[in-house]
Coordinates of C-alpha atoms and ligand atoms in Angstrom, one line a residue:
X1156 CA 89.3 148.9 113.5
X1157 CA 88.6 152.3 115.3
X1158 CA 90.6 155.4 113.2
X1159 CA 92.8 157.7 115.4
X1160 CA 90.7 160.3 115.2
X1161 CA 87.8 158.3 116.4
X1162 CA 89.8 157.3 119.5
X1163 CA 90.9 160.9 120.5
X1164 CA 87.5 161.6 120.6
X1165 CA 86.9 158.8 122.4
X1166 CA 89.1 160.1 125.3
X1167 CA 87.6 163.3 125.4
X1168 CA 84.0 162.0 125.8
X1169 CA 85.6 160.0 128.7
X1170 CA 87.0 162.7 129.7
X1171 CA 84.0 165.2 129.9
X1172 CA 81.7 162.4 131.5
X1173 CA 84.0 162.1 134.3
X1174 CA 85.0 158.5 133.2
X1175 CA 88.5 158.5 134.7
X1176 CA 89.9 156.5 137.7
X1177 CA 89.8 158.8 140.6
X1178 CA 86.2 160.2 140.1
X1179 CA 85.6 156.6 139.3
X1180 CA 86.7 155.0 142.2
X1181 CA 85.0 157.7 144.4
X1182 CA 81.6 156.9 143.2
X1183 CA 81.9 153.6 143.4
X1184 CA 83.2 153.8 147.2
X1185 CA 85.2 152.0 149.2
X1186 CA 82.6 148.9 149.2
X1187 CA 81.9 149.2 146.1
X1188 CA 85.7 149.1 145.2
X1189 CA 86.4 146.1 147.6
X1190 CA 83.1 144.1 146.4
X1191 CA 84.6 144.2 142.5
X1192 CA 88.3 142.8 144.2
X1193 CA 85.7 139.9 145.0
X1194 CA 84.2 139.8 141.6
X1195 CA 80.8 140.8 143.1
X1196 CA 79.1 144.7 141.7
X1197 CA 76.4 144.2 144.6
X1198 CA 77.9 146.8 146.7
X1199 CA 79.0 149.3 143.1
X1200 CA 74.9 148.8 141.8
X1201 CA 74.0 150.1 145.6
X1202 CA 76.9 153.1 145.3
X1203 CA 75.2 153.9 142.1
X1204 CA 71.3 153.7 143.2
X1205 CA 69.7 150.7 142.4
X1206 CA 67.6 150.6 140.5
X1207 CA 69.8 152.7 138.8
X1208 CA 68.2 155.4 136.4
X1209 CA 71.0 156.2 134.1
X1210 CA 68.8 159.8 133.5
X1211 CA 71.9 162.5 132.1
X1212 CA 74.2 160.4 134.2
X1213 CA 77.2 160.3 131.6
X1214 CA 79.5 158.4 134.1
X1215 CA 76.9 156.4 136.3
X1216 CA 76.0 155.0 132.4
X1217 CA 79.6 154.0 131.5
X1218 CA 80.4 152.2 135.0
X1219 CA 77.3 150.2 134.3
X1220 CA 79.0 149.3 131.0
X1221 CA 82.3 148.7 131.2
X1222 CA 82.3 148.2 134.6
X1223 CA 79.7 146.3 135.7
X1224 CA 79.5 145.1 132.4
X1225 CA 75.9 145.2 132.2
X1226 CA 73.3 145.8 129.1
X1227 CA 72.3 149.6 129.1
X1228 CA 69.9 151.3 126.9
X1229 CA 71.0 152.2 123.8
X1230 CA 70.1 155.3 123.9
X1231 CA 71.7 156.5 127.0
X1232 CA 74.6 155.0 125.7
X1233 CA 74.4 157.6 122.5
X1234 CA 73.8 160.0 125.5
X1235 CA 76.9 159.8 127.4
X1236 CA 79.2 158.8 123.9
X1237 CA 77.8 160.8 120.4
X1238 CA 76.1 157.8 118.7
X1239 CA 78.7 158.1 115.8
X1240 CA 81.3 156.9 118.5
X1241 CA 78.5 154.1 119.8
X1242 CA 78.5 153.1 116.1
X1243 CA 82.5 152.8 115.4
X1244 CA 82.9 150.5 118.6
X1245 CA 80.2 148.3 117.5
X1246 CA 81.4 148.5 113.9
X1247 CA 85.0 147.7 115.9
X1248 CA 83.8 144.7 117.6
X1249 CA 84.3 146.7 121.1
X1250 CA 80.4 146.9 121.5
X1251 CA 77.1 145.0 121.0
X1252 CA 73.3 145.6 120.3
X1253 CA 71.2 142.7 121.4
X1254 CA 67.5 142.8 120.0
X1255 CA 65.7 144.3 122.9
X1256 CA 67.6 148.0 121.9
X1257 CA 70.5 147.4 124.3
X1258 CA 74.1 148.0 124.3
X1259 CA 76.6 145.6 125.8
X1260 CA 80.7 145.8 125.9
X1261 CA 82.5 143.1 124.2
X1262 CA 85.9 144.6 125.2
X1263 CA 85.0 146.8 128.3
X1264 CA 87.2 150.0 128.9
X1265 CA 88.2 150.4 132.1
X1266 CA 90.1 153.5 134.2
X1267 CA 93.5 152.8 135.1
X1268 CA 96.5 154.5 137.0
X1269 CA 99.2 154.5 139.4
X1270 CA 100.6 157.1 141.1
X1271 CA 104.2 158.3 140.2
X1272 CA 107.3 156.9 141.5
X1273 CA 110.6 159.1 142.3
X1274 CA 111.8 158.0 139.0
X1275 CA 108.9 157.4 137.0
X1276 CA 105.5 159.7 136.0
X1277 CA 102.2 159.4 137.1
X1278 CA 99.9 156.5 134.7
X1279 CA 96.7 157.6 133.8
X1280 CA 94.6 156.3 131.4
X1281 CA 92.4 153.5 130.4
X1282 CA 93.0 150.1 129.1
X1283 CA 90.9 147.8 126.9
X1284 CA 90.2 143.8 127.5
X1285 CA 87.6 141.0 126.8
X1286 CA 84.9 141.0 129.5
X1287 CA 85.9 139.6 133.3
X1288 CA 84.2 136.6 133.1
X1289 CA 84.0 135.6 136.9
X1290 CA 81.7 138.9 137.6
X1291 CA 79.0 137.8 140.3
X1292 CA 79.7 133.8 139.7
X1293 CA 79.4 133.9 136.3
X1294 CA 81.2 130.8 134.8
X1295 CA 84.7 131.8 133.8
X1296 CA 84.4 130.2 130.5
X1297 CA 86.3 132.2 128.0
X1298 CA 87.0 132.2 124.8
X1299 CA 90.5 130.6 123.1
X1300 CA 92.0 134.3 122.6
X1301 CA 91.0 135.8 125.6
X1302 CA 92.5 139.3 126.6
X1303 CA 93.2 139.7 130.1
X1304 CA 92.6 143.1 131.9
X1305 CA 94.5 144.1 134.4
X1306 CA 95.1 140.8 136.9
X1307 CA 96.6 140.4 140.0
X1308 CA 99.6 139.0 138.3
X1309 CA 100.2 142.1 136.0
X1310 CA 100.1 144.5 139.5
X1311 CA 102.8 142.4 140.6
X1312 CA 105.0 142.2 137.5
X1313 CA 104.4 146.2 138.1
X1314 CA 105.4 146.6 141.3
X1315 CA 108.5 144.4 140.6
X1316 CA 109.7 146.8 137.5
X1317 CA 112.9 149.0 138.1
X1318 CA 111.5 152.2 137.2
X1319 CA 114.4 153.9 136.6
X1320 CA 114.5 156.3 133.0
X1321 CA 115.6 154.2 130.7
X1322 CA 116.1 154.3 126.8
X1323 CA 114.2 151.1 125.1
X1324 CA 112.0 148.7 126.7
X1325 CA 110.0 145.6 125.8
X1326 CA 107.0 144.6 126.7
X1327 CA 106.5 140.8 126.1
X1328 CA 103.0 139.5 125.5
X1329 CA 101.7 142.9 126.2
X1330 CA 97.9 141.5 126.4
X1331 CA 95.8 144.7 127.0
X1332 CA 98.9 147.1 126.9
X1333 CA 98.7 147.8 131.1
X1334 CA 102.5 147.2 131.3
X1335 CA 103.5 149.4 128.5
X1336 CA 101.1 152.1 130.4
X1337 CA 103.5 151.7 132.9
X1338 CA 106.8 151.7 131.2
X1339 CA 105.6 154.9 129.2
X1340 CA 106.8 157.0 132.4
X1341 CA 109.9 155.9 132.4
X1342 CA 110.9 154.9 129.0
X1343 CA 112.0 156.8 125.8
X1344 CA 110.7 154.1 123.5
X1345 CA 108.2 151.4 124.0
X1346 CA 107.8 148.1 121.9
X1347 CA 105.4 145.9 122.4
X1348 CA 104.5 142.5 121.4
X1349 CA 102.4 140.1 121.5
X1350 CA 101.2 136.4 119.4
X1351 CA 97.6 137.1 119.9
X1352 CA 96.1 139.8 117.0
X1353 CA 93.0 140.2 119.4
X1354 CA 95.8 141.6 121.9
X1355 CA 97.2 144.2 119.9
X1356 CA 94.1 145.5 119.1
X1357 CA 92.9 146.0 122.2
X1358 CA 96.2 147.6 123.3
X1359 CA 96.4 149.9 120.6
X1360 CA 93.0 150.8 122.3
X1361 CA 94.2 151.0 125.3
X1362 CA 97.8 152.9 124.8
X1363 CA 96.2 155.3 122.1
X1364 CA 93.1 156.4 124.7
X1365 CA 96.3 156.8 127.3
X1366 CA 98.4 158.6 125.1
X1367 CA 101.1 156.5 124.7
X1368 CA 103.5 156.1 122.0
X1369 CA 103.6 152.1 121.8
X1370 CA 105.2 150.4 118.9
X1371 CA 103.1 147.1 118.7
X1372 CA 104.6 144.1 117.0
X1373 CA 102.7 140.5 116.2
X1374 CA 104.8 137.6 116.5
X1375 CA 105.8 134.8 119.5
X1376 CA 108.7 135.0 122.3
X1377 CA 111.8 137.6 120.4
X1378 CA 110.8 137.2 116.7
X1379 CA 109.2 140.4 116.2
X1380 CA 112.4 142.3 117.6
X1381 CA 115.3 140.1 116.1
X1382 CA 118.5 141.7 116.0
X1383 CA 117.4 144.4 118.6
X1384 CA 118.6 144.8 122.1
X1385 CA 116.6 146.9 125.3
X1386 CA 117.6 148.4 128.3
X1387 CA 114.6 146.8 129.6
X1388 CA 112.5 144.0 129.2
X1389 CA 109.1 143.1 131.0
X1390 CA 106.9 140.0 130.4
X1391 CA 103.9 137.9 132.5
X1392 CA 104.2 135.2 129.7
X1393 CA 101.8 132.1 129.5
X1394 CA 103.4 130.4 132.2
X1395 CA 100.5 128.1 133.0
X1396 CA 101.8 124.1 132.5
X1397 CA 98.8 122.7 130.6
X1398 CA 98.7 119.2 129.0
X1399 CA 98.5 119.7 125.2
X1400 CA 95.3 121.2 123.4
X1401 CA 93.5 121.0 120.3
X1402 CA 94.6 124.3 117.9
X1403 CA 92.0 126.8 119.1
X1404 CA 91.6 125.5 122.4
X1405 CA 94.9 126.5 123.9
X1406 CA 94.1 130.2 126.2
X1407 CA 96.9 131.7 124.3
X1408 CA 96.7 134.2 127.8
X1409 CA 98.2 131.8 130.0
X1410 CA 99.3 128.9 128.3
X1411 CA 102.3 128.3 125.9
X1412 CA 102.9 125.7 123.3
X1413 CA 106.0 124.5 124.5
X1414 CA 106.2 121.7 127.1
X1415 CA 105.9 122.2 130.7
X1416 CA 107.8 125.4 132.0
X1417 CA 109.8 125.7 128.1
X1418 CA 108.1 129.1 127.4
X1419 CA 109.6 130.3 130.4
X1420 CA 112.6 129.5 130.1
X1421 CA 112.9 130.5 126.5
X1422 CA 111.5 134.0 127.7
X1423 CA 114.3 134.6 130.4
X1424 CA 117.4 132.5 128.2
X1425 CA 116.6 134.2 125.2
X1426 CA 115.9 137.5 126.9
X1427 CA 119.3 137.8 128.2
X1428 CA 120.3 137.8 124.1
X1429 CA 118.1 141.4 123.4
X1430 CA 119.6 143.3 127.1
X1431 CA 121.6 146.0 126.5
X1432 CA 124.6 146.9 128.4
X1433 CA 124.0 147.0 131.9
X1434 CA 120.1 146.4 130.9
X1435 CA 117.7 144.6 132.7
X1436 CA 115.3 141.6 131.9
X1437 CA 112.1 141.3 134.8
X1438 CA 109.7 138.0 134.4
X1439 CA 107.1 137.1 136.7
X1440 CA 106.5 133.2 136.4
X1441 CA 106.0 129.8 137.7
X1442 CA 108.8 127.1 137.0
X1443 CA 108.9 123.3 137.4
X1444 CA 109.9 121.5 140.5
X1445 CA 111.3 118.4 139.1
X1446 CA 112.1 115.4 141.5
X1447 CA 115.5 114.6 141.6
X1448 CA 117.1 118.2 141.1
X1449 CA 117.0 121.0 143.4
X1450 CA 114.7 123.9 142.1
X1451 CA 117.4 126.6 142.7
X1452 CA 120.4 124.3 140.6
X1453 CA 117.7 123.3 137.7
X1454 CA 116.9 127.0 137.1
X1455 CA 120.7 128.1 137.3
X1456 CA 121.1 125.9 135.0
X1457 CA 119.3 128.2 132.4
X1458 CA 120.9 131.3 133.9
X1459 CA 124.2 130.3 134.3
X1460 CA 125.0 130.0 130.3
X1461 CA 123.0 133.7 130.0
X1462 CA 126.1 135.3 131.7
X1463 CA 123.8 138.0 133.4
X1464 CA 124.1 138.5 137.0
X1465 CA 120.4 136.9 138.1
X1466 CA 118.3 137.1 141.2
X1467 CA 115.3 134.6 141.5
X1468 CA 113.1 134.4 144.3
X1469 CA 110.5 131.6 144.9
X1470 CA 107.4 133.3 146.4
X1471 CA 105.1 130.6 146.7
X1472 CA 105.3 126.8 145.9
X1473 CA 102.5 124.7 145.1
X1474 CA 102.1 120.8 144.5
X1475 CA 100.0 119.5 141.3
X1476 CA 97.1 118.5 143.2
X1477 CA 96.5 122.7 144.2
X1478 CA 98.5 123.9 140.9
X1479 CA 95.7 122.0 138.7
X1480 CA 92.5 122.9 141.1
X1481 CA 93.4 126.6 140.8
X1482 CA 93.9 126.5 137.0
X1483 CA 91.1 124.8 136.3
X1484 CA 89.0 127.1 138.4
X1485 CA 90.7 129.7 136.8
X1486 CA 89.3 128.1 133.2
X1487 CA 85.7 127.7 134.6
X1488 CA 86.3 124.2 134.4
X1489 CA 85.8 123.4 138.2
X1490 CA 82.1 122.3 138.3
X1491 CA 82.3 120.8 134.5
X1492 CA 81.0 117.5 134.0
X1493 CA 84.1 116.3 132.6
X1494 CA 86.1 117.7 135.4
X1495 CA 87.1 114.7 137.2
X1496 CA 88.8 112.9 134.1
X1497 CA 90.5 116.9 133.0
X1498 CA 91.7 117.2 136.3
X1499 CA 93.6 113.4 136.2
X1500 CA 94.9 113.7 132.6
X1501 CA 96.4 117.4 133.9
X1502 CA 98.4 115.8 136.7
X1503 CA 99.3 112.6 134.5
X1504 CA 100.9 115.0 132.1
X1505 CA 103.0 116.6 135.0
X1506 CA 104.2 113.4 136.6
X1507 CA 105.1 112.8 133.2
X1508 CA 107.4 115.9 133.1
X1509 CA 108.8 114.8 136.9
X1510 CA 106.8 117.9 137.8
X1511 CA 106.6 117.4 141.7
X1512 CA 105.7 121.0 142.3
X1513 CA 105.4 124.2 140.9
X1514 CA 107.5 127.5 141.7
X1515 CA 105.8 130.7 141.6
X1516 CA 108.3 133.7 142.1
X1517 CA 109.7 136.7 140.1
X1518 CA 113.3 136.4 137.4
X1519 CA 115.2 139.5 137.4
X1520 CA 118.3 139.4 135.1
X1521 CA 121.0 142.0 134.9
X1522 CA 123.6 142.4 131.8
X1523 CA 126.2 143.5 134.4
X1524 CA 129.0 142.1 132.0
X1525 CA 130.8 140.5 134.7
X1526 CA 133.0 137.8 134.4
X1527 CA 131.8 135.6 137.1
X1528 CA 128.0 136.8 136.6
X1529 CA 126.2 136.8 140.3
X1530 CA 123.7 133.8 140.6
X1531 CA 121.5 134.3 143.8
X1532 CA 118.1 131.8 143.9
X1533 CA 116.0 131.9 147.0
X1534 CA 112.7 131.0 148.3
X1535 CA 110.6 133.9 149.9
X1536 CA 107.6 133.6 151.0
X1537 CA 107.1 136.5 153.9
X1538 CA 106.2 139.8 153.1
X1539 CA 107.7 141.8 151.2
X1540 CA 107.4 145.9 151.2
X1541 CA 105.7 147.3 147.6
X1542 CA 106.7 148.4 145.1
X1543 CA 110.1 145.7 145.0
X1544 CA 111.3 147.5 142.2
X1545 CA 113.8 149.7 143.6
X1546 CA 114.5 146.8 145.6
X1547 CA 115.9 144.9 142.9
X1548 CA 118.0 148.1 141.6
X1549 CA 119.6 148.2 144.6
X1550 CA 120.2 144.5 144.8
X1551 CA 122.0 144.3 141.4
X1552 CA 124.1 147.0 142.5
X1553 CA 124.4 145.8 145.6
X1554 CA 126.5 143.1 144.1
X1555 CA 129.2 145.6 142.3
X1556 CA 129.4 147.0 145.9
X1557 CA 130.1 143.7 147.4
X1558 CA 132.4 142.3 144.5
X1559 CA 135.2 144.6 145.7
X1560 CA 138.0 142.9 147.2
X1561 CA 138.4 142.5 151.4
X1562 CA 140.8 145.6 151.4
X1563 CA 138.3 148.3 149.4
X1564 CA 135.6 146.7 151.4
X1565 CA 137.5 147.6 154.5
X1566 CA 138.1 150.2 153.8
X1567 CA 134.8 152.3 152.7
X1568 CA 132.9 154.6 154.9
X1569 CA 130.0 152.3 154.6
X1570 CA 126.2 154.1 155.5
X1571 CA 123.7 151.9 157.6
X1572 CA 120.3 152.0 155.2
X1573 CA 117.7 154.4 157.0
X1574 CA 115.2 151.5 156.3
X1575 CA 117.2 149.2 158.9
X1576 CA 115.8 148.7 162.5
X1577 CA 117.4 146.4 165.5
X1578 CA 115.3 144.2 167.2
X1579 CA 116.0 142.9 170.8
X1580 CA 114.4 139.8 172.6
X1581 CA 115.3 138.7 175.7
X1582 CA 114.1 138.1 179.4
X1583 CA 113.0 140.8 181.2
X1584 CA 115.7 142.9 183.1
X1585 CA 118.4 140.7 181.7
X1586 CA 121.9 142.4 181.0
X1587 CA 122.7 141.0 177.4
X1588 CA 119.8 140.2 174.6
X1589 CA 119.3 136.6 173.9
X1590 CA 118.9 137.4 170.2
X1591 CA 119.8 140.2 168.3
X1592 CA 118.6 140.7 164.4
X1593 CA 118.7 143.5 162.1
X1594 CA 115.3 144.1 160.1
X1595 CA 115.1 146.0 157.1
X1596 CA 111.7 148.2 157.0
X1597 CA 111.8 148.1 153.0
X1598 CA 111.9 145.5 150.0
X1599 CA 112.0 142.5 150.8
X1600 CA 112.1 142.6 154.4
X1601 CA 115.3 140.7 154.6
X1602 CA 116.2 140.0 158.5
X1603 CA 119.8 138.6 159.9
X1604 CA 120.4 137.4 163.1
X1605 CA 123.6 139.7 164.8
X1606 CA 126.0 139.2 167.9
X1607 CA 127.5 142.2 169.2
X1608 CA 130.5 142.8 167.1
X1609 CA 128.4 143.1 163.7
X1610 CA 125.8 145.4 165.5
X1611 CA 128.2 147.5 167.0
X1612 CA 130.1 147.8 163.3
X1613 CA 126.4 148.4 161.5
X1614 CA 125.3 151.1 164.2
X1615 CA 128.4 152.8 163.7
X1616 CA 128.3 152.8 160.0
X1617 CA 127.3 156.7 159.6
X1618 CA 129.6 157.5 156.6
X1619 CA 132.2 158.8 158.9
X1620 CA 134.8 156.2 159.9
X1621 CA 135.7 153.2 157.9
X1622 CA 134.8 149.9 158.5
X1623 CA 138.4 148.9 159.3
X1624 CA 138.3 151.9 161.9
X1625 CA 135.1 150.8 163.5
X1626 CA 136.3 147.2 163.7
X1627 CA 140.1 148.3 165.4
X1628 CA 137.4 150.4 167.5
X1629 CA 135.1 147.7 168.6
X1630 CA 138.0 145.1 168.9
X1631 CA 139.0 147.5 171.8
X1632 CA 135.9 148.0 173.7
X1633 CA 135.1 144.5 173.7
X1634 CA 138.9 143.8 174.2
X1635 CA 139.5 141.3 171.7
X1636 CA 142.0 140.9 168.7
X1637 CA 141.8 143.6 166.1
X1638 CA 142.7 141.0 163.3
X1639 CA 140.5 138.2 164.4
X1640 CA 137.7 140.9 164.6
X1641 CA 138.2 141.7 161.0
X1642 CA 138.8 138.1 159.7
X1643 CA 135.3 137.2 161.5
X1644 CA 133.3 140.3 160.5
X1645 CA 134.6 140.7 157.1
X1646 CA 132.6 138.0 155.1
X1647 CA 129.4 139.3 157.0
X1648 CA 130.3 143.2 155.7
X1649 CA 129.8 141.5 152.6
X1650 CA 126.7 139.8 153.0
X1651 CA 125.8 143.0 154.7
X1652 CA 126.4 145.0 151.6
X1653 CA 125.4 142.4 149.3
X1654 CA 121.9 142.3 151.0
X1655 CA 121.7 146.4 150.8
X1656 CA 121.6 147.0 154.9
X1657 CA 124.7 148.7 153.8
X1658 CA 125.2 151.3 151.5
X1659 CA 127.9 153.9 150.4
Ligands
SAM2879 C1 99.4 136.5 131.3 S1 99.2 137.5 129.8 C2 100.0 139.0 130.3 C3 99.4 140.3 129.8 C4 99.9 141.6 130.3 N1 101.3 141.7 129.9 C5 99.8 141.7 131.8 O1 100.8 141.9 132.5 O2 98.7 141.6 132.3 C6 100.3 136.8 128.7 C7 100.3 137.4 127.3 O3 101.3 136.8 126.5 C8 100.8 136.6 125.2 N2 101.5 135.4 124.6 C9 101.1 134.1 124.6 N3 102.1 133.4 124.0 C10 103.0 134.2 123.5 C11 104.2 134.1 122.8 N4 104.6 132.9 122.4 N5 104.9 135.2 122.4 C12 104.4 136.4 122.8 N6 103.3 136.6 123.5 C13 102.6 135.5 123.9 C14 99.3 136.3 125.4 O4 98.5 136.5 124.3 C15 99.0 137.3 126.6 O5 98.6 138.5 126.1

């Protein structure tokens, strides 16, 4: 295990070699940049001169490392680190000498930021995880307790966050540490946790380079923080529905030991019991479609009983034939001899479960403490606007707003959102649109369909008059009753409000 001390150094010898993601990035251009997105370095070895001779090239040495994840010699290795520092990774299990005098990276470290948010600071660090194993067609195979770097799926699960200041947070199956990076900015305590050891050693490798305060637990789901309760709670769990494997088979990283989508649903019901007031529990996942029960009712069936307001939105659904294909591909597993008979016992173990389909979407649950909690499940599959996550703030809020009774609703000086545009189509030259529909420009890119009366009550919503005022308004231009206007527009003022296209 790598001391403190030895890791402070570490950071400043990244540090002084230019190791750190912007200078990073620039050397390795745009190409370069896009070509490791396709798990190719092609275009990073030509940014860096190929051949590539590492001379007093500190940083040029470390891409080829940790990046590229190449063998370099060992002594320009001890060149761009102190060879005592080359000597405590290896001794760490972080590095590797094979016998021709080269150094190779077990557990590459790799630059990592985001910019900051308006409620959340700058990330900037670097995080520690086993080596990508798809680099340049390589086979994927990895081993049983495999540490993910930074994925597609953790970018998400960041985007998605509420980054709001907060006091705790948890970070569930924290795998290299990337989303405790994150919630460092934001939070005044981190804890995270994971059931791998290999994963909290490489996060402590990761938050300590990074400078971040994590307290890092051992243990599976919410047994390493029993009796404690957050303000927020993050996880990517295994969500991966695998057939059963041997002990020491299982890639703890994305598969659970719980049947079918169990893990899942153990993370977001037994989540719900560690929120705080008013605290907030985010998941990215994939749940079962089961035949015979509607997606939506089978997982309000695990929120319902939580008593947290919940929103749940489908992003993608797959059916076992493509769910399986991708997974084993993702295992290496897709040109294995054995591949034919993996891939049927995989999809016998799901028709087994009445798995039909998978969901692949995002859980966000809110400890609003209401008495009739807000359930709201939806597929949505369009684009959405990134980052989501003050998206979802203003959704769970969005529902106190909307809760109030018809009179308080009426009478608010309701604001249209800034983000909300009006789209007309219709024939050329015509007097009247055929369709009407109010977009929103931010989130998740919700879009209604409007007749006249709701767009003349949303373009008038300025923060001046009341809704009831606009409506006795609008009731007299169009000349129409006042009360039949209000009964009719009313319920859409709610969904209006609900949906945030209205705020106060
Ligand atoms: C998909 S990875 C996510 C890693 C990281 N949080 C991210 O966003 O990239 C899932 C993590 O959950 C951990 N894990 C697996 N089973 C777990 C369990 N029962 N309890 C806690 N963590 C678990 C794995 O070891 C792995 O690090």
């Amino acid at each position: 295990m790598l001391a403190d001390a030895d890791l402070d150094r570490l950071r400043d010898r990244l540090e002084a070699a230019d190791y750190t993601l912007d200078p990073v990035l620039a050397r390795l251009g745009e190409s370069g940049r896009a070509g490791l997105g396709r798990n190719s370095t092609m275009p990073a070895r030509d940014a860096l001169g190929d051949p590539f001779d590492p001379g007093d090239d500190a940083q040029g040495t470390l891409i080829r490392l940790w990046v590229l994840q190449d063998a370099v010699p060992a002594d320009r290795v001890a060149h761009a680190l102190g060879g005592d520092l080359v000597r405590a990774l290896g001794a760490a299990g972080l590095l590797e000498s094979d016998a021709a005098g080269a150094v190779r990276a077990v557990a590459p470290l790799r630059p990592y930021g985001a910019e900051a948010g308006p409620h959340s600071a700058a990330v900037a660090g670097w995080i520690c995880h086993d080596r990508l194993p798809n680099l340049d067609g390589q086979s994927g195979r990895v081993r049983a307790d495999h540490v993910l770097g930074g994925s597609p799926a953790s970018t998400t699960l960041a985007q998605l966050t509420i980054r709001r200041p907060v006091g705790a947070a948890l970070d569930l199956g924290t795998g290299c540490g990337v989303q405790s990076l994150h919630l460092a900015g934001h939070a005044g305590r981190v804890v995270a946790t994971d059931l791998n050891p290999r994963a909290l050693a490489l996060a402590r490798v990761s938050l300590r380079l990074s400078g971040v305060d994590a307290d890092l637990r051992l243990g599976s789901l919410y047994e390493p923080v029993a009796g404690e309760r957050f303000d927020l709670i993050v996880s990517n769990p295994p969500y991966v529905m695998a057939p059963p494997a041997p002990a020491g088979e299982r890639l703890t990283y994305r598969e659970g030991s719980l049947p079918g989508d169990d893990l899942v649903r153990r993370v977001v019901v037994d989540g719900a019991r560690h929120l705080a007031a008013d605290g907030t529990l985010q998941v990215l996942c994939n749940w079962a479609v089961t035949s015979g029960e509607p997606w939506a009712d089978r997982l309000a069936g695990w929120l319902r009983p939580t008593g947290c307001d919940a929103l749940v939105i489908e992003r993608e659904r797959l059916d076992p034939y493509e769910y399986v294909e991708m997974w084993l591909a993702d295992a290496g597993l897709d040109r294995a001899p054995d591949h034919a008979q993996r891939y049927r016992h995989w999809l016998d173990y799901l028709a087994g479960l009445g798995v039909v389909g998978v969901g692949l979407g995002w859980i966000s649950l809110r400890n609003a403490g209401r008495a009739h909690p807000d359930l709201r499940l939806e597929r949505w599959p369009f684009d959405v606007h990134q980052p989501i996550g003050e998206a979802f703030a203003a959704q769970h809020r969005a529902v106190d707003l909307a809760e109030r009774a018809d009179a308080a609703l009426l009478a608010a000086r309701w604001r249209v959102h800034p983000g909300v545009v009006q789209e007309t189509l219709g024939r050329p030259g015509a007097a009247d649109p055929e369709h009407l529909v109010l977009r929103q420009s931010f989130g998740l890119a919700r879009a209604v369909e409007a007749d006249t009366g709701l767009a003349a009550l949303v373009g008038a919503c300025d923060g001046d008059l009341t809704a009831s005022e606009i409506i006795g308004a609008i009731a007299v231009l169009l000349e129409v009753d006042a009360d039949a206007l209000t009964a009719e527009l009313t319920p859409r003022l709610r969904l209006l409000v609900a949906d945030g296209y209205l705020t106060d």
